[in-house]
Amino acid sequence: LTLIEDHRVAPFVDIFYGDESRICETGYVPYGWQFENEEVCIEVNRGKALNCFGLISRKSVLHFATTTKKITAAFVLEQLDRFSWTITKPTVVVLDNARIHTANKIKERLKYWQKRGLYIFYLPPYCPHLNICERLWKELKARWIKPEDYINSDNLFYRVKQILNAVGKELIINFSEFKI
């Protein structure tokens, strides 16, 4: 993979990293602290969630789709198929080994995508740190969605889509800042 990302090859091949994430009304609180005798709380709503599938490049070019339904192999296949029609040069999509990425229906489509110039590269098991799309979801949940966005599901889902549409334009992730 490092050879493909080498500057001598980069003008000839695009690389995107794919993954999915779930944004729900319960909010994202990775850690917190409070003063002694201070009460801190975040209102929690349960129930609705927005599932996101994204393909992101190191230049923060993002292709994404959202659904309130479960993300299945059929959903991933549909998104990769749509993506395959948009590429203009050989493109590698890096995915983890989730069942929805390695399902038979995905594998059956590989030869058709390859004819269009789309190639799938599967990461070794237990290597999420090699998929930069994980950083996208971390930035989305930890920095870009604000507590006030959780007022209700309509507001939250609108905000998530607004943020994802801004990635690569107003919101840029400098992946070279993050250590593996």
Tab-separated table of C-alpha atoms in Angstrom, residues 104-165:
chain	number	residue	atom	x	y	z
A	104	ASN	CA	-20.448	-13.133	-1.578
A	105	LYS	CA	-22.485	-10.485	-3.401
A	106	ILE	CA	-19.580	-8.035	-2.989
A	107	LYS	CA	-17.014	-10.585	-4.165
A	108	GLU	CA	-19.174	-11.487	-7.167
A	109	ARG	CA	-19.161	-7.838	-8.284
A	110	LEU	CA	-15.357	-7.370	-8.029
A	111	LYS	CA	-14.645	-8.388	-11.630
A	112	TYR	CA	-17.191	-5.862	-12.960
A	113	TRP	CA	-15.752	-3.074	-10.845
A	114	GLN	CA	-12.236	-3.955	-11.953
A	115	LYS	CA	-13.331	-3.511	-15.577
A	116	ARG	CA	-14.342	0.025	-14.566
A	117	GLY	CA	-11.018	0.573	-12.749
A	118	LEU	CA	-12.216	0.024	-9.182
A	119	TYR	CA	-10.198	-2.359	-7.017
A	120	ILE	CA	-10.936	-3.464	-3.452
A	121	PHE	CA	-8.092	-3.971	-0.979
A	122	TYR	CA	-8.922	-5.658	2.330
A	123	LEU	CA	-6.958	-4.707	5.409
A	124	PRO	CA	-5.614	-7.438	7.667
A	125	PRO	CA	-7.943	-8.358	10.562
A	126	TYR	CA	-7.836	-6.155	13.665
A	127	CYS	CA	-6.175	-3.179	11.965
A	128	PRO	CA	-8.684	-0.312	12.204
A	129	HIS	CA	-5.767	2.101	12.727
A	130	LEU	CA	-4.845	1.561	9.059
A	131	ASN	CA	-8.210	2.839	7.830
A	132	ILE	CA	-8.279	6.643	7.789
A	133	CYS	CA	-12.064	6.600	7.488
A	134	GLU	CA	-12.043	5.798	11.222
A	135	ARG	CA	-10.559	9.278	11.754
A	136	LEU	CA	-13.452	10.808	9.805
A	137	TRP	CA	-15.970	9.235	12.184
A	138	LYS	CA	-13.910	10.331	15.214
A	139	GLU	CA	-13.791	13.936	13.973
A	140	LEU	CA	-17.504	13.871	13.174
A	141	LYS	CA	-18.523	12.577	16.599
A	142	ALA	CA	-15.926	14.254	18.813
A	143	ARG	CA	-15.442	17.660	17.187
A	144	TRP	CA	-17.962	18.554	14.542
A	145	ILE	CA	-21.272	17.474	16.086
A	146	LYS	CA	-22.034	19.801	18.993
A	147	PRO	CA	-24.153	18.980	22.083
A	148	GLU	CA	-26.905	21.296	20.858
A	149	ASP	CA	-27.190	19.202	17.682
A	150	TYR	CA	-28.715	16.402	19.773
A	151	ILE	CA	-31.938	18.347	20.469
A	152	ASN	CA	-33.930	15.859	18.401
A	153	SER	CA	-33.303	13.265	15.718
A	154	ASP	CA	-34.344	15.507	12.812
A	155	ASN	CA	-31.898	18.186	13.908
A	156	LEU	CA	-29.107	15.658	14.509
A	157	PHE	CA	-29.552	13.889	11.175
A	158	TYR	CA	-29.688	17.202	9.300
A	159	ARG	CA	-26.508	18.361	11.042
A	160	VAL	CA	-24.655	15.115	10.263
A	161	LYS	CA	-25.524	15.392	6.568
A	162	GLN	CA	-24.564	19.078	6.604
A	163	ILE	CA	-21.181	18.206	8.129
A	164	LEU	CA	-20.523	15.332	5.734
A	165	ASN	CA	-21.330	17.607	2.794
